[in-house]
């Protein structure tokens, strides 16, 4: 079944059953998405994250994560998050599969 979501994603397969979905967004669209989240939800900051790691108490709120260490994350995502004072976790691949 083909859905509208399929049209905005590129599916990549390594021969396994898991797919990776890359959604393209302009910088303006990304900032609009972040603004919506800011106006709608509370965020987990670095202090709440460290408390979770040490005390295992699950914090309430949005935790932003970015996978695969894409160059766009450092060039575009990180400056937007810094400007808005948001904490995020970036998972960087250290060895290609």
PDB file of N, CA, C and O in Angstrom, residues 8 42 49 70 86 90:
ATOM      1  N   UNK A   8       7.198  11.241   0.918  1.00  0.00           N
ATOM      2  CA  UNK A   8       8.161  12.171   1.477  1.00  0.00           C
ATOM      3  C   UNK A   8       9.349  11.474   2.122  1.00  0.00           C
ATOM      4  O   UNK A   8      10.200  12.087   2.713  1.00  0.00           O
ATOM      5  N   UNK A  42       6.785  20.260  26.960  1.00  0.00           N
ATOM      6  CA  UNK A  42       7.966  20.549  27.763  1.00  0.00           C
ATOM      7  C   UNK A  42       9.111  19.704  27.220  1.00  0.00           C
ATOM      8  O   UNK A  42       8.897  18.625  26.665  1.00  0.00           O
ATOM      9  N   UNK A  49      18.249  14.929  31.875  1.00  0.00           N
ATOM     10  CA  UNK A  49      18.843  13.752  31.232  1.00  0.00           C
ATOM     11  C   UNK A  49      19.897  13.120  32.142  1.00  0.00           C
ATOM     12  O   UNK A  49      19.929  11.902  32.321  1.00  0.00           O
ATOM     13  N   UNK A  70      24.767  12.848  10.517  1.00  0.00           N
ATOM     14  CA  UNK A  70      24.762  13.525   9.222  1.00  0.00           C
ATOM     15  C   UNK A  70      25.376  14.924   9.337  1.00  0.00           C
ATOM     16  O   UNK A  70      25.216  15.607  10.349  1.00  0.00           O
ATOM     17  N   UNK A  86      17.751  24.529  23.264  1.00  0.00           N
ATOM     18  CA  UNK A  86      17.263  23.161  23.421  1.00  0.00           C
ATOM     19  C   UNK A  86      18.412  22.162  23.488  1.00  0.00           C
ATOM     20  O   UNK A  86      19.419  22.296  22.797  1.00  0.00           O
ATOM     21  N   UNK A  90      22.887  13.562  19.888  1.00  0.00           N
ATOM     22  CA  UNK A  90      23.276  13.219  18.525  1.00  0.00           C
ATOM     23  C   UNK A  90      24.033  11.895  18.579  1.00  0.00           C
ATOM     24  O   UNK A  90      25.064  11.796  19.230  1.00  0.00           O
TER      25      UNK A  90
END
